[in-house]
Amino acid sequence: MNADYVEIDAWQLGLAAVLIVVNLAISAWLRLGLGKTLGVASLRMTVQLLLVGLILNYIFALEAPLPVIGIGLVMATFASVSAINRTRRRFVGVYWNSLLSVLSASFVITGVAILGILDIQPWFRAQYAIPLLGMILGNILNGVSLALDRFMDGVVTDRDRIEGDLALGASRWEAAHALVNDSVRTGMIPIINSMMVMGVVNLPGIMTGQILAGAAPADAVRYQIVFVFMLAAATALATLGIVLLAFRVLFSPNHQLRTDRLYTPAQHPAWATWLLRSRTRDSH
C-alpha cells in the first residue's frame, strides 16, 4: 500500500470539531434540546477513538495472538450488550444468547476471511484482524438488535394466533416458523439496503479510507467487495442464531408459548435479574 497520505495534526482535529457548531446551531434554532447530548456524544466519541488509537498502537507493536484475541473478545462483548440494550423487551439469559450469537458469527467469518480468502500470515496480525472484526461487529449489532426485537414483539402481538395453532396440534416450530423467518429478514434488511446502493449512492468507508491512504481505486473496490460479502454472511449467521436461541427460550419443549418469560427493563432492572433467573430455572 502506498503510504502517501495526508496526516492530520491536533490543530486540524480541533478545526474539524468546529463543524459540530452546525448541529448545535440547528438544535438551538429549532429548540430540539440536543445541545447537551451533542456535546457529550462528541466528547465521548473523541475520547473513545483516541484511546482505541493508543491501544491499537500498543497491540500492533506486540505482534502476538493473545492480545488480538483478548481485544476481540472485549469488542464482541460490548457489541452483544449494545445490541440488547436497544431492544424493548428481554428475557433472562438474553445477554448470554446475544454474546454467543455475536461471538460465533464474527469470529467464524473473520477467521474464514483471514485464513481462507485474504491468506494473512500469521493469522494474528492485528493490522488486519482487528479492523475486520470491528467492521463485522458493527453490522452484526444492528442485525441482532432488529431481529431479536422483531421476534420478541411478534410473540406478544401474534400471541392469539400462535397459541391457536399450538392448541390445534401444531408443533412449536410450525407455530413460530413464519415469525422466525420474518425476524431474520428484518435483521438482514440494513445490510441488503446498503448493498443495493453501494457505489451508486455512497462510497463505503473502507473503500474511501483505502483511497485516502493511497491505494489504487481498483484495489480498494476489490477489498470492499470482499468486506461486504463478509458483513452479509456474518449478519445472516448472527441474526439466525439469536432468533433461534430466543425461540428455544420463548417456546418450551412441550410446545407452549412462554411470553411470561419476557420482561421490560423497567419491570426487571439489572439488580433483580439473578432472582428472575432462579425462578425461571425452577420452572423447567
Short mmCIF file of C-alpha atoms in Angstrom, two decimals:
data_model
loop_
_atom_site.label_atom_id
_atom_site.label_comp_id
_atom_site.label_asym_id
_atom_site.label_seq_id
_atom_site.Cartn_x
_atom_site.Cartn_y
_atom_site.Cartn_z
CA MET A 1 0.00 0.00 0.00
CA ASN A 2 1.22 3.48 -0.85
CA ALA A 3 1.93 5.48 2.33
CA ASP A 4 1.37 8.79 0.53
CA TYR A 5 -1.49 10.18 2.56
CA VAL A 6 -2.27 13.45 4.33
CA GLU A 7 -1.52 13.26 8.04
CA ILE A 8 -3.90 15.06 10.41
CA ASP A 9 -2.39 17.15 13.20
CA ALA A 10 -4.01 18.13 16.51
CA TRP A 11 -4.95 21.60 15.29
CA GLN A 12 -6.67 20.09 12.25
CA LEU A 13 -8.70 17.86 14.58
CA GLY A 14 -9.70 20.94 16.54
CA LEU A 15 -10.68 22.71 13.33
CA ALA A 16 -12.86 19.76 12.35
CA ALA A 17 -14.53 19.82 15.76
CA VAL A 18 -15.80 23.31 14.97
CA LEU A 19 -18.13 21.67 12.42
CA ILE A 20 -20.27 20.40 15.30
CA VAL A 21 -21.36 24.02 15.67
CA VAL A 22 -23.64 23.37 12.66
CA ASN A 23 -25.52 20.75 14.69
CA LEU A 24 -25.64 22.98 17.75
CA ALA A 25 -26.98 25.91 15.72
CA ILE A 26 -29.75 23.80 14.18
CA SER A 27 -30.63 22.39 17.60
CA ALA A 28 -30.80 25.88 19.10
CA TRP A 29 -32.80 27.34 16.19
CA LEU A 30 -35.41 24.55 16.24
CA ARG A 31 -35.26 24.20 20.05
CA LEU A 32 -34.52 20.49 19.76
CA GLY A 33 -32.83 20.34 23.14
CA LEU A 34 -29.93 18.32 21.73
CA GLY A 35 -27.12 20.66 22.72
CA LYS A 36 -26.01 18.71 25.80
CA THR A 37 -26.42 15.35 24.05
CA LEU A 38 -24.38 16.52 21.06
CA GLY A 39 -21.64 17.80 23.35
CA VAL A 40 -21.48 14.58 25.35
CA ALA A 41 -21.60 12.42 22.22
CA SER A 42 -18.82 14.43 20.55
CA LEU A 43 -16.59 14.31 23.61
CA ARG A 44 -17.28 10.61 24.19
CA MET A 45 -16.58 9.70 20.56
CA THR A 46 -13.32 11.66 20.54
CA VAL A 47 -12.05 10.16 23.80
CA GLN A 48 -13.04 6.63 22.77
CA LEU A 49 -11.31 6.86 19.40
CA LEU A 50 -8.15 8.43 20.83
CA LEU A 51 -7.95 5.66 23.45
CA VAL A 52 -8.53 2.99 20.78
CA GLY A 53 -5.73 4.52 18.73
CA LEU A 54 -3.32 4.27 21.65
CA ILE A 55 -4.37 0.68 22.44
CA LEU A 56 -4.07 -0.42 18.82
CA ASN A 57 -0.60 1.13 18.54
CA TYR A 58 0.45 -0.95 21.55
CA ILE A 59 -1.15 -4.17 20.23
CA PHE A 60 0.28 -3.70 16.74
CA ALA A 61 3.75 -3.47 18.27
CA LEU A 62 3.32 -6.70 20.28
CA GLU A 63 2.58 -8.91 17.24
CA ALA A 64 1.23 -11.69 19.50
CA PRO A 65 -2.02 -13.71 19.23
CA LEU A 66 -3.34 -13.38 22.79
CA PRO A 67 -3.73 -9.56 22.78
CA VAL A 68 -5.57 -9.79 19.46
CA ILE A 69 -7.94 -12.45 20.79
CA GLY A 70 -8.39 -10.51 24.03
CA ILE A 71 -9.38 -7.25 22.39
CA GLY A 72 -11.62 -9.22 20.03
CA LEU A 73 -13.47 -10.70 23.00
CA VAL A 74 -13.86 -7.28 24.58
CA MET A 75 -15.22 -5.81 21.33
CA ALA A 76 -17.67 -8.70 20.89
CA THR A 77 -18.88 -8.34 24.48
CA PHE A 78 -19.58 -4.63 24.07
CA ALA A 79 -21.36 -5.29 20.75
CA SER A 80 -23.57 -8.01 22.24
CA VAL A 81 -24.56 -5.84 25.22
CA SER A 82 -25.26 -2.83 22.98
CA ALA A 83 -27.49 -4.97 20.75
CA ILE A 84 -29.68 -5.99 23.70
CA ASN A 85 -29.80 -2.50 25.17
CA ARG A 86 -31.66 -1.37 22.05
CA THR A 87 -34.50 -3.91 22.40
CA ARG A 88 -37.80 -3.08 24.08
CA ARG A 89 -38.21 -6.50 25.75
CA ARG A 90 -35.79 -9.01 27.21
CA PHE A 91 -35.69 -12.43 28.82
CA VAL A 92 -33.37 -14.00 31.34
CA GLY A 93 -30.19 -15.12 29.62
CA VAL A 94 -30.68 -12.81 26.63
CA TYR A 95 -27.24 -11.23 27.12
CA TRP A 96 -25.53 -14.62 27.03
CA ASN A 97 -27.52 -15.57 23.94
CA SER A 98 -26.51 -12.32 22.28
CA LEU A 99 -22.85 -12.86 23.17
CA LEU A 100 -22.95 -16.42 21.81
CA SER A 101 -24.51 -15.30 18.52
CA VAL A 102 -22.24 -12.28 18.05
CA LEU A 103 -19.07 -14.10 19.08
CA SER A 104 -19.60 -17.21 16.95
CA ALA A 105 -20.68 -15.35 13.80
CA SER A 106 -17.97 -12.67 13.97
CA PHE A 107 -15.09 -15.00 14.83
CA VAL A 108 -16.07 -17.62 12.23
CA ILE A 109 -16.43 -15.13 9.36
CA THR A 110 -13.31 -13.20 10.36
CA GLY A 111 -11.38 -16.47 10.53
CA VAL A 112 -12.61 -17.54 7.10
CA ALA A 113 -11.61 -14.17 5.65
CA ILE A 114 -8.14 -14.11 7.21
CA LEU A 115 -7.19 -17.73 6.60
CA GLY A 116 -9.24 -18.66 3.55
CA ILE A 117 -9.72 -15.52 1.45
CA LEU A 118 -7.01 -12.98 2.25
CA ASP A 119 -4.45 -15.61 3.36
CA ILE A 120 -2.95 -13.38 6.06
CA GLN A 121 0.22 -14.83 7.58
CA PRO A 122 0.49 -15.03 10.51
CA TRP A 123 -3.25 -15.02 11.21
CA PHE A 124 -2.97 -12.81 14.30
CA ARG A 125 -1.67 -9.73 12.50
CA ALA A 126 -3.61 -7.02 14.33
CA GLN A 127 -3.48 -4.69 11.32
CA TYR A 128 -5.98 -6.97 9.56
CA ALA A 129 -7.73 -8.98 12.29
CA ILE A 130 -8.97 -6.10 14.48
CA PRO A 131 -10.34 -3.81 11.72
CA LEU A 132 -12.08 -6.74 10.03
CA LEU A 133 -13.63 -7.87 13.30
CA GLY A 134 -14.68 -4.32 14.14
CA MET A 135 -16.50 -3.86 10.84
CA ILE A 136 -18.32 -7.15 11.24
CA LEU A 137 -19.35 -6.41 14.83
CA GLY A 138 -20.77 -3.02 13.86
CA ASN A 139 -23.10 -4.62 11.31
CA ILE A 140 -23.95 -7.64 13.46
CA LEU A 141 -25.01 -5.35 16.30
CA ASN A 142 -27.76 -3.77 14.20
CA GLY A 143 -28.91 -7.08 12.73
CA VAL A 144 -29.14 -8.85 16.08
CA SER A 145 -30.97 -5.95 17.70
CA LEU A 146 -33.55 -5.62 14.92
CA ALA A 147 -34.17 -9.36 14.55
CA LEU A 148 -34.48 -10.04 18.27
CA ASP A 149 -36.74 -7.05 18.86
CA ARG A 150 -38.99 -8.17 15.99
CA PHE A 151 -39.18 -11.73 17.34
CA MET A 152 -39.97 -10.75 20.92
CA ASP A 153 -42.53 -8.18 19.76
CA GLY A 154 -44.05 -10.77 17.42
CA VAL A 155 -44.66 -13.42 20.08
CA VAL A 156 -46.64 -10.80 22.04
CA THR A 157 -48.64 -9.26 19.20
CA ASP A 158 -49.30 -12.63 17.47
CA ARG A 159 -49.92 -14.47 20.72
CA ASP A 160 -53.52 -15.41 19.91
CA ARG A 161 -52.64 -16.86 16.52
CA ILE A 162 -49.63 -18.76 17.84
CA GLU A 163 -51.50 -20.24 20.79
CA GLY A 164 -54.39 -21.12 18.46
CA ASP A 165 -52.01 -23.05 16.19
CA LEU A 166 -50.49 -24.83 19.19
CA ALA A 167 -53.97 -25.71 20.51
CA LEU A 168 -54.82 -27.26 17.14
CA GLY A 169 -51.81 -29.58 17.39
CA ALA A 170 -49.08 -27.61 15.64
CA SER A 171 -45.55 -28.08 16.93
CA ARG A 172 -43.70 -25.08 18.36
CA TRP A 173 -41.68 -24.78 15.16
CA GLU A 174 -44.77 -24.95 12.94
CA ALA A 175 -46.41 -22.21 15.01
CA ALA A 176 -43.35 -19.96 15.05
CA HIS A 177 -41.52 -20.51 11.78
CA ALA A 178 -43.27 -17.60 9.98
CA LEU A 179 -42.25 -15.25 12.79
CA VAL A 180 -38.72 -16.67 12.76
CA ASN A 181 -38.46 -16.04 9.01
CA ASP A 182 -39.81 -12.50 9.36
CA SER A 183 -37.42 -11.71 12.23
CA VAL A 184 -34.35 -12.92 10.34
CA ARG A 185 -35.49 -10.97 7.29
CA THR A 186 -35.86 -7.82 9.43
CA GLY A 187 -32.34 -8.22 10.80
CA MET A 188 -30.86 -8.51 7.31
CA ILE A 189 -32.68 -5.53 5.77
CA PRO A 190 -29.99 -2.91 6.66
CA ILE A 191 -27.11 -4.80 5.03
CA ILE A 192 -29.22 -5.63 1.95
CA ASN A 193 -30.28 -1.99 1.57
CA SER A 194 -26.67 -0.92 1.94
CA MET A 195 -25.57 -3.38 -0.76
CA MET A 196 -28.29 -2.12 -3.11
CA VAL A 197 -26.95 1.46 -3.22
CA MET A 198 -23.27 0.84 -2.59
CA GLY A 199 -21.12 2.54 -5.22
CA VAL A 200 -24.10 4.46 -6.64
CA VAL A 201 -25.41 6.49 -3.73
CA ASN A 202 -22.44 6.22 -1.39
CA LEU A 203 -18.80 5.18 -1.34
CA PRO A 204 -18.27 2.80 1.62
CA GLY A 205 -15.98 3.76 4.46
CA ILE A 206 -13.37 1.07 3.90
CA MET A 207 -13.04 1.87 0.22
CA THR A 208 -12.85 5.59 0.95
CA GLY A 209 -10.27 5.03 3.68
CA GLN A 210 -8.05 2.95 1.43
CA ILE A 211 -8.20 5.51 -1.36
CA LEU A 212 -7.34 8.31 1.09
CA ALA A 213 -4.43 6.18 2.33
CA GLY A 214 -3.05 5.97 -1.20
CA ALA A 215 -4.42 2.67 -2.53
CA ALA A 216 -5.46 2.37 -6.16
CA PRO A 217 -9.27 2.68 -6.57
CA ALA A 218 -9.45 -0.70 -8.32
CA ASP A 219 -7.69 -2.41 -5.38
CA ALA A 220 -9.92 -0.57 -2.89
CA VAL A 221 -13.02 -1.75 -4.73
CA ARG A 222 -11.91 -5.39 -4.60
CA TYR A 223 -11.31 -5.12 -0.86
CA GLN A 224 -14.69 -3.50 -0.39
CA ILE A 225 -16.49 -6.28 -2.26
CA VAL A 226 -14.81 -8.91 -0.08
CA PHE A 227 -15.71 -7.00 3.08
CA VAL A 228 -19.36 -6.56 2.13
CA PHE A 229 -19.79 -10.27 1.45
CA MET A 230 -18.21 -10.91 4.87
CA LEU A 231 -20.62 -8.49 6.53
CA ALA A 232 -23.63 -10.05 4.83
CA ALA A 233 -22.63 -13.59 5.85
CA ALA A 234 -21.86 -12.62 9.44
CA THR A 235 -25.12 -10.68 9.78
CA ALA A 236 -27.11 -13.64 8.47
CA LEU A 237 -25.44 -16.06 10.88
CA ALA A 238 -25.82 -13.77 13.89
CA THR A 239 -29.47 -12.88 13.27
CA LEU A 240 -30.41 -16.51 12.66
CA GLY A 241 -28.51 -17.54 15.79
CA ILE A 242 -30.12 -15.01 18.14
CA VAL A 243 -33.63 -15.71 16.80
CA LEU A 244 -33.23 -19.47 17.22
CA LEU A 245 -31.87 -19.03 20.74
CA ALA A 246 -34.81 -16.77 21.62
CA PHE A 247 -37.16 -19.33 20.08
CA ARG A 248 -35.78 -22.02 22.44
CA VAL A 249 -36.48 -19.79 25.44
CA LEU A 250 -39.92 -18.49 24.47
CA PHE A 251 -41.26 -21.83 23.18
CA SER A 252 -40.92 -24.69 25.69
CA PRO A 253 -40.04 -28.26 24.61
CA ASN A 254 -43.65 -29.29 25.33
CA HIS A 255 -44.86 -26.82 22.69
CA GLN A 256 -46.05 -23.99 24.90
CA LEU A 257 -45.61 -20.27 24.30
CA ARG A 258 -43.86 -18.69 27.29
CA THR A 259 -44.43 -14.95 26.98
CA ASP A 260 -44.28 -14.84 30.78
CA ARG A 261 -40.51 -15.09 30.37
CA LEU A 262 -40.43 -11.68 28.69
CA TYR A 263 -39.93 -8.52 30.66
CA THR A 264 -39.18 -4.89 30.03
CA PRO A 265 -36.12 -3.18 31.53
CA ALA A 266 -38.41 -1.11 33.78
CA GLN A 267 -40.06 -4.25 35.17
CA HIS A 268 -36.82 -6.05 35.94
CA PRO A 269 -33.76 -3.83 36.42
CA ALA A 270 -30.35 -5.43 36.30
CA TRP A 271 -30.12 -5.91 40.07
CA ALA A 272 -33.19 -8.21 40.01
CA THR A 273 -32.16 -10.33 37.03
CA TRP A 274 -30.50 -13.04 39.12
CA LEU A 275 -33.74 -13.52 41.07
CA LEU A 276 -35.71 -13.97 37.85
CA ARG A 277 -33.10 -16.40 36.57
CA SER A 278 -33.55 -18.59 39.65
CA ARG A 279 -37.32 -18.61 39.27
CA THR A 280 -37.10 -19.41 35.57
CA ARG A 281 -34.69 -22.28 36.23
CA ASP A 282 -37.11 -23.72 38.81
CA SER A 283 -39.97 -23.66 36.31
CA HIS A 284 -38.20 -26.04 33.88
#
